[in-house]
Coordinates of C-alpha atoms in Angstrom, one line a residue:
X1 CA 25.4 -16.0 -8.2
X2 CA 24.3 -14.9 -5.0
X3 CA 20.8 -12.8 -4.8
X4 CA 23.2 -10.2 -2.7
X5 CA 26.0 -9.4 -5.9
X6 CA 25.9 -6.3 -7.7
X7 CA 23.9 -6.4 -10.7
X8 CA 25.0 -5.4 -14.0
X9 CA 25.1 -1.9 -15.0
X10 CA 21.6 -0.5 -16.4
X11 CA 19.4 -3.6 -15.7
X12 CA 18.0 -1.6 -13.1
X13 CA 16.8 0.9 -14.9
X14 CA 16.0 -1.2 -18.3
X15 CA 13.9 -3.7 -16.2
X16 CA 11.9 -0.8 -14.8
X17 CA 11.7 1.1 -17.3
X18 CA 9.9 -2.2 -19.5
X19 CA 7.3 -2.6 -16.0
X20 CA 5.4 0.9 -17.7
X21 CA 3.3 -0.8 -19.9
X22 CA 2.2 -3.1 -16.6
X23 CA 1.9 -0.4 -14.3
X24 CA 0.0 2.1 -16.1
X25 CA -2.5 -0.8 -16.4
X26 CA -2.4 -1.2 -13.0
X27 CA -3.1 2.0 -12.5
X28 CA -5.9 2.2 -14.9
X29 CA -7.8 -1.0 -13.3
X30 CA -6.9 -0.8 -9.6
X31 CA -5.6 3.1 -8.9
X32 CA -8.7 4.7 -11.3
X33 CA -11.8 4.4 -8.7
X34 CA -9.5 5.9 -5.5
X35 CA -8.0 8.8 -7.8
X36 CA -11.7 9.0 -9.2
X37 CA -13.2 9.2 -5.9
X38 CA -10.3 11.9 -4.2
X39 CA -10.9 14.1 -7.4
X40 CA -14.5 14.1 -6.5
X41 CA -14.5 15.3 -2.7
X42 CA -11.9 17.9 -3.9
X43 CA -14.4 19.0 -6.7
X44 CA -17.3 19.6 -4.3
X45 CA -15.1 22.2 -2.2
X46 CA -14.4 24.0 -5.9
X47 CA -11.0 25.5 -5.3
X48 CA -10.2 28.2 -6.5
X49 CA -6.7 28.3 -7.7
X50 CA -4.5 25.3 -7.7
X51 CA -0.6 25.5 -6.5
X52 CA 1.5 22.6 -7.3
X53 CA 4.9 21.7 -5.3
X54 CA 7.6 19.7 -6.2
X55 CA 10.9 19.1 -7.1
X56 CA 13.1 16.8 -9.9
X57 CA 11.4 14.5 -11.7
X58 CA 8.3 15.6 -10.3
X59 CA 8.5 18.9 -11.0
X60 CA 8.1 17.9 -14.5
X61 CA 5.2 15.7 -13.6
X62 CA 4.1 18.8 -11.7
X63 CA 4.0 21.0 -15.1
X64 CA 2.5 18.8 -17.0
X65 CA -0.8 19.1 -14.6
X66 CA -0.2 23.1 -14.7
X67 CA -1.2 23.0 -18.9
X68 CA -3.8 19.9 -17.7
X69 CA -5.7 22.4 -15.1
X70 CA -5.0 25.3 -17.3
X71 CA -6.7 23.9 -19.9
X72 CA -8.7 21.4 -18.9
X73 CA -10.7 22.9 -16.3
X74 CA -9.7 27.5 -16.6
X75 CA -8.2 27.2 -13.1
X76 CA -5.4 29.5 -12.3
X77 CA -2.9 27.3 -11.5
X78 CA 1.4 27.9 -10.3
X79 CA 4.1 26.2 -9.1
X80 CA 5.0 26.9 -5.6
X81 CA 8.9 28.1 -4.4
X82 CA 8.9 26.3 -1.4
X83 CA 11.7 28.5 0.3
X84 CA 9.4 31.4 0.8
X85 CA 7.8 29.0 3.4
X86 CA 10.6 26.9 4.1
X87 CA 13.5 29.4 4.4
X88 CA 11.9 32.9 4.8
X89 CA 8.9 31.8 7.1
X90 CA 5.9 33.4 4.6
X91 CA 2.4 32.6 5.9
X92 CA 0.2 33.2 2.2
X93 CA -3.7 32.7 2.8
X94 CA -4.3 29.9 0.8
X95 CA -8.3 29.9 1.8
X96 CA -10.0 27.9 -1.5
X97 CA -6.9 27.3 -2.6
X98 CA -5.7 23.0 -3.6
X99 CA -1.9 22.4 -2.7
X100 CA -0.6 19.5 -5.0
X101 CA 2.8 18.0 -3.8
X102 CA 3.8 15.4 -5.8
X103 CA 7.3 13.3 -4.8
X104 CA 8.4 9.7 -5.8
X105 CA 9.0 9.0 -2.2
X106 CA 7.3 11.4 -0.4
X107 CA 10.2 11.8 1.9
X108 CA 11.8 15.2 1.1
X109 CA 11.2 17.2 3.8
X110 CA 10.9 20.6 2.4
X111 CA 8.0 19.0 0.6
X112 CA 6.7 17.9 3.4
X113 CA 7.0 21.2 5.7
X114 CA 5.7 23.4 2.5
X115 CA 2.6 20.8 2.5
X116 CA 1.9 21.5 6.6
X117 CA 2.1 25.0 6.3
X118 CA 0.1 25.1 3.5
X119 CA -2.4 22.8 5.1
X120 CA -2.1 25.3 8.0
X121 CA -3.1 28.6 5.9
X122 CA -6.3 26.8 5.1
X123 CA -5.3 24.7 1.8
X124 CA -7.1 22.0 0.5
X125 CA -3.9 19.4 0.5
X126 CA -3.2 16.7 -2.0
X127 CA -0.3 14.4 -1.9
X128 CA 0.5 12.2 -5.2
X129 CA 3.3 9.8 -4.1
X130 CA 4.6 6.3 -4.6
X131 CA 4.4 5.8 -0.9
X132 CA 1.1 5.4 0.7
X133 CA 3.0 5.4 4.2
X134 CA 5.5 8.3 3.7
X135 CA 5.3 11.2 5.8
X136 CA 4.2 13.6 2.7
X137 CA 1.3 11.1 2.4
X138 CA 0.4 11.9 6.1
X139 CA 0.6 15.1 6.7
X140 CA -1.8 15.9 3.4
X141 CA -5.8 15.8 3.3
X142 CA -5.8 13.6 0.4
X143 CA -3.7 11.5 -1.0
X144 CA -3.0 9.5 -4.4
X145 CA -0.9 6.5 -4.4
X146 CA 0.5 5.9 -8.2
X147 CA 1.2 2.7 -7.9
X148 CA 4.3 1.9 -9.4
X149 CA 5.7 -0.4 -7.0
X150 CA 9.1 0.0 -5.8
X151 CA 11.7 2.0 -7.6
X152 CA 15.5 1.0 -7.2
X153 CA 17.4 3.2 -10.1
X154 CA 18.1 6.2 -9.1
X155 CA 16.9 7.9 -12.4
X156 CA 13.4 7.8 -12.4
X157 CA 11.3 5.9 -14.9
X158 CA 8.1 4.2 -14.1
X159 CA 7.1 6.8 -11.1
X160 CA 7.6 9.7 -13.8
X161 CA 4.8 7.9 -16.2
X162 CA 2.9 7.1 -13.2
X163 CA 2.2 10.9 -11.8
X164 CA 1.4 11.7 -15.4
X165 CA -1.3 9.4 -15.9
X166 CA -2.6 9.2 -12.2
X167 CA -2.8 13.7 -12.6
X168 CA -4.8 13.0 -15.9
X169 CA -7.3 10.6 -14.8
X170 CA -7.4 12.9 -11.3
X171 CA -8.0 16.0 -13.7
X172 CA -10.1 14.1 -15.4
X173 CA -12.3 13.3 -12.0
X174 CA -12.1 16.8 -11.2
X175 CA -14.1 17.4 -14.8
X176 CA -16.9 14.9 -14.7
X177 CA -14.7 11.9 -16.2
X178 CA -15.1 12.5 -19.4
X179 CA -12.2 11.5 -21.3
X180 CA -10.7 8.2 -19.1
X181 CA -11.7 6.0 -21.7
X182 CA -8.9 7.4 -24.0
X183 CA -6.0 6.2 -21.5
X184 CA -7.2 2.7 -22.2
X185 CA -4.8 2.7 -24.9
X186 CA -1.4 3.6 -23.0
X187 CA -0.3 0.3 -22.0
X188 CA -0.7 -1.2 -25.5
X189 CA 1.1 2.2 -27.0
X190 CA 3.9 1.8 -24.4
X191 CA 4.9 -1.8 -25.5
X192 CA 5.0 -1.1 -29.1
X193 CA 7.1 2.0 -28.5
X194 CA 9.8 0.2 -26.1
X195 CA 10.0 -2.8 -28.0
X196 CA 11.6 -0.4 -30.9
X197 CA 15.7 -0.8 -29.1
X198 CA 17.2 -1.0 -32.4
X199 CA 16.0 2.3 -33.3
X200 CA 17.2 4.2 -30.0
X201 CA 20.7 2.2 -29.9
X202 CA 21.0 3.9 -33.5
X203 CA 20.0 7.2 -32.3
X204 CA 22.5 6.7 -29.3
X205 CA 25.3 5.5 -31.4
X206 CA 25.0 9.0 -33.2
X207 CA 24.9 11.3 -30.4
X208 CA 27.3 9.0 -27.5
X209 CA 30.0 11.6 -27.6
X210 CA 27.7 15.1 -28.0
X211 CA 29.0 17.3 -26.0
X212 CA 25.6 19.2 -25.3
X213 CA 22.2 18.5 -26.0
X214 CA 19.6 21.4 -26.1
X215 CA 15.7 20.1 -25.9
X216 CA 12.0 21.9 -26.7
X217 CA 9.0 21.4 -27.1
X218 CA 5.7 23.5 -26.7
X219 CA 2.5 23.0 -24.6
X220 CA 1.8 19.5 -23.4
X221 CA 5.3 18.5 -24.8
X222 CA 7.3 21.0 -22.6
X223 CA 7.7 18.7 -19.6
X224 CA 8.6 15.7 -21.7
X225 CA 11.8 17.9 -22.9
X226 CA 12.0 19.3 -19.5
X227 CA 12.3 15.6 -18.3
X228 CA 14.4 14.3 -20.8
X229 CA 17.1 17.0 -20.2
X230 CA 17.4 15.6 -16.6
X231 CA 17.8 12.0 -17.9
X232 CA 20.4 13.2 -20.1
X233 CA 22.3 15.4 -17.3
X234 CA 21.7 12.5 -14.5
X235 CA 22.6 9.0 -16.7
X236 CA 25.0 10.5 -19.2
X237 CA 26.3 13.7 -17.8
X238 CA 26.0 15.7 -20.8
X239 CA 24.9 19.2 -20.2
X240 CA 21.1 19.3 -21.7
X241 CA 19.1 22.6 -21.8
X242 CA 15.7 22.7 -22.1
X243 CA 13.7 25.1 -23.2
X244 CA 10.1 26.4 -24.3
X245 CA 10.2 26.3 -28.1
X246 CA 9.2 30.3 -27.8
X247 CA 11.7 30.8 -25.2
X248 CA 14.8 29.3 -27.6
X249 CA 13.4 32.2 -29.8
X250 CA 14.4 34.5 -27.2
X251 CA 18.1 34.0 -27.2
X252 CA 19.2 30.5 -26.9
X253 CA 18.9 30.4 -30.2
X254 CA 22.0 32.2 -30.9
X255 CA 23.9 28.9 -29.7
X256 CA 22.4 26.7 -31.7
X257 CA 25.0 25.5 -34.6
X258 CA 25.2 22.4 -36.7
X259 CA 27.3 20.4 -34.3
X260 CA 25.1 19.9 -30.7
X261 CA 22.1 18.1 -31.5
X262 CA 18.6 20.0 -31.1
X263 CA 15.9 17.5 -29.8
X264 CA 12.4 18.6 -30.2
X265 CA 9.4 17.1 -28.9
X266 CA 6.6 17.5 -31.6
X267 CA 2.7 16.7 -30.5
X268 CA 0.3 15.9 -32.7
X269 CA -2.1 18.4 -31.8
X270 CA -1.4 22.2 -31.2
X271 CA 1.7 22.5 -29.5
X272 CA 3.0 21.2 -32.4
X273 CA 1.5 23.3 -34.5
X274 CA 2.9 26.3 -32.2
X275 CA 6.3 24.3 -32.5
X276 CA 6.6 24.7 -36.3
X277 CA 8.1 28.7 -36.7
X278 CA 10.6 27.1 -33.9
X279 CA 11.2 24.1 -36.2
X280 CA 11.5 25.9 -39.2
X281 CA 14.0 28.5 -37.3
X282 CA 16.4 25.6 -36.2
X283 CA 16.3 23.6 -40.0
X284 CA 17.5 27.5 -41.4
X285 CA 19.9 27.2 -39.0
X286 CA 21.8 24.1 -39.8
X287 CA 20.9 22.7 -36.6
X288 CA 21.2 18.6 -36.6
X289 CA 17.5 18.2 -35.5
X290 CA 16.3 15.5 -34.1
X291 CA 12.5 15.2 -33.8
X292 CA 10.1 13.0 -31.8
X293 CA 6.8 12.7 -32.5
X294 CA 4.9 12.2 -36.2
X295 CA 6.6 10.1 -39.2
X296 CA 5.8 13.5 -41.4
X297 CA 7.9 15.3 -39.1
X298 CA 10.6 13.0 -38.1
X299 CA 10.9 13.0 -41.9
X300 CA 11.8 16.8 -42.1
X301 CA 14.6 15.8 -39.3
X302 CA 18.3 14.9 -39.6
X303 CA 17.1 12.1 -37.1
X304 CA 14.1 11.2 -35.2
X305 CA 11.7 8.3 -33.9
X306 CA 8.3 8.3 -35.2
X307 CA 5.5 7.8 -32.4
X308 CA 2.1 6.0 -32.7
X309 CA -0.1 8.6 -31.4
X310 CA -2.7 8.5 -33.8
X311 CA -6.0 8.8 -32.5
X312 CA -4.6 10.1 -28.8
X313 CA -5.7 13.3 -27.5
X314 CA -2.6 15.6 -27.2
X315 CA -3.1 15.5 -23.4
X316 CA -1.8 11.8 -23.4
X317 CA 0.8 12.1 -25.5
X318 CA 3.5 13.1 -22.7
X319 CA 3.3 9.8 -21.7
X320 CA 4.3 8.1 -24.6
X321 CA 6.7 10.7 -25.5
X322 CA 8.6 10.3 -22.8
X323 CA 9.8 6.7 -23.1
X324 CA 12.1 6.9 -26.4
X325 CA 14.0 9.6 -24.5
X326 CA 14.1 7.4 -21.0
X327 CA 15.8 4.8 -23.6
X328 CA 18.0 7.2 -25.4
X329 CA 19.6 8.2 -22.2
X330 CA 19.9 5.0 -20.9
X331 CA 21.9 4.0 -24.5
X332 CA 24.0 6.9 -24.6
X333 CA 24.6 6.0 -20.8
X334 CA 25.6 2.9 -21.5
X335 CA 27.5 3.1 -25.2
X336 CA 29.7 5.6 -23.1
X337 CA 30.5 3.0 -20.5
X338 CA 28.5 4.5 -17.4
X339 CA 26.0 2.7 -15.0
X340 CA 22.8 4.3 -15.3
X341 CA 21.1 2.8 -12.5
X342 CA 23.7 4.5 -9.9
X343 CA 24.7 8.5 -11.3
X344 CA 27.2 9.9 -8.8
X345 CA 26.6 12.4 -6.1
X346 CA 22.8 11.3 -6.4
X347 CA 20.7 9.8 -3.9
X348 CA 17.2 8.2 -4.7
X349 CA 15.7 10.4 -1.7
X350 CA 17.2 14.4 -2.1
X351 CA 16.7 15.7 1.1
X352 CA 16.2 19.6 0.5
X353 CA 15.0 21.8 2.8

């Protein structure tokens, strides 16, 4: 077969979605003392505030460092709406303040016009990017390259897991370094969960013809069902909602029935301790629940996988979460006879402005 023919469907995305394992390695022994070093020349100028830009994918990524700097560090922290800049022309004073734009490609170039007139209002700017050479990369102060190596599917996998673990270990830095040593055990974690197929095929065999999907989670877990939806929506096409497990209290809830399955994220650790009223809310309901996280819970659940997150601090668990839902919607993707490595109408680099 020539190196030019089409490949099959999904082997883009499979293959790169089994390189995690390598590359949050990679990013633990080459990408740590760079991130390590950037967090500490933004930690002598002590920002103030921290306002985080991004869109997609990243967005998510971009969330799960708003709970990290929240609660990690007390610093008053937002994502940014880059059309008051962008489209309206606002000029914010951003003196003391760190601007973190965080893209895949770094090519967008919304993101990148938000990041120079940020850097204009007297922002301390950070760029966290797959591209060392993009223009996001160059038009920031700092920068963190996460290493993932290139990306070819147009749903992202490896990048997503990427930003999470290079904003923890840059969080981290920003801290003192304290808690890097824990991380050491994502790689490891990340094989034993994607080795487990069988389990998501079955999971994917149950839900291929769902008509919609709704997905929560609380605290550190939010972005994961955040994420997932847009796997779902992008790969499959099924309409997934996402919501904060207090938010589906305030409404959603109402659509919930026995039919659309409910797919909730459940840390080990506080948020899913603040997840159980929502949990116990949805299994009154009738809803078919399926749960992701501990066996205990997954037990309680019309369906589930059981993750091996013993031990890891609730901060790390996104990271693991995340990949039994990258491999459910690849599986529903493919059991309903799409290709998940090219969704239509989408382009790897979204050019918004």
């Amino acid at each position: 077969m020539s190196s030019n023919a089409p490949s099959e469907p999904g082997t883009i995305m499979s293959g790169e979605m089994a390189e995690q394992p390598a590359v949050l390695r990679r990013i633990l022994d080459e990408g740590a003392p760079a991130i390590r070093e950037v967090a500490e020349q933004i930690a002598a100028r002590n920002p103030r505030f921290v306002l985080l830009t991004a869109r997609g994918t990243s967005d998510n990524a971009a969330l799960y460092a708003k709970y990290l700097l929240e609660i990690q560090l007390g610093k008053p922290c937002g994502l940014t709406s880059m059309s008051t800049t962008t489209a309206y022309g606002a000029q914010p004073d951003l003196t003391d303040c760190l601007v973190i734009t965080i893209s895949q490609s770094g090519g967008s170039p919304d993101l990148v016009a938000s990041t120079e007139a940020a850097r204009e209002a007297g922002a301390i700017t950070l760029a966290v990017t797959n591209n060392a050479g993009s223009p996001l990369a160059r038009v920031s102060e700092f920068h963190i390259d996460v290493l993932a190596g290139p990306e070819k599917a147009l749903p992202a996998t490896k990048t997503y897991t990427a930003e999470l673990l290079a904003l923890y270990l840059f969080v981290d830095g920003l801290r003192g370094g304290s808690r890097a040593e824990a991380a050491k055990a994502l790689p490891e974690l990340a094989e034993a969960v994607l080795a487990r197929k069988d389990e998501v095929r079955a999971l994917a065999a149950r839900y291929r013809f769902a008509e919609r999907m709704v997905l929560t989670s609380r605290g550190y877990g939010y972005p994961t069902a955040k994420e997932a939806a847009l796997k779902l929506m992008e790969t499959s096409y099924i309409p997934a909602l996402s919501y904060s497990g207090a938010d589906l209290l305030h409404g959603p809830l109402a659509m919930v029935d026995n039919i659309s399955p409910v797919i909730a994220v459940v840390a080990d650790g506080k948020g899913g301790e603040a997840l159980q009223p929502v949990l116990e809310r949805l299994r009154d309901r009738g809803a078919d629940l399926v749960v992701i996280g501990r066996q205990e819970e997954v037990d309680r659940a019309s369906a589930g996988f059981a993750l091996p997150t013993d031990g890891l601090p609730e901060e790390l668990q996104p990271i693991v979460q995340i990949l039994p839902l990258q491999m459910l919607a690849y599986e529903v993707t493919m059991a309903r006879g799409q290709d998940p490595d090219a969704p239509r109408s989408l382009a790897k680099v979204t050019e918004t402005r």
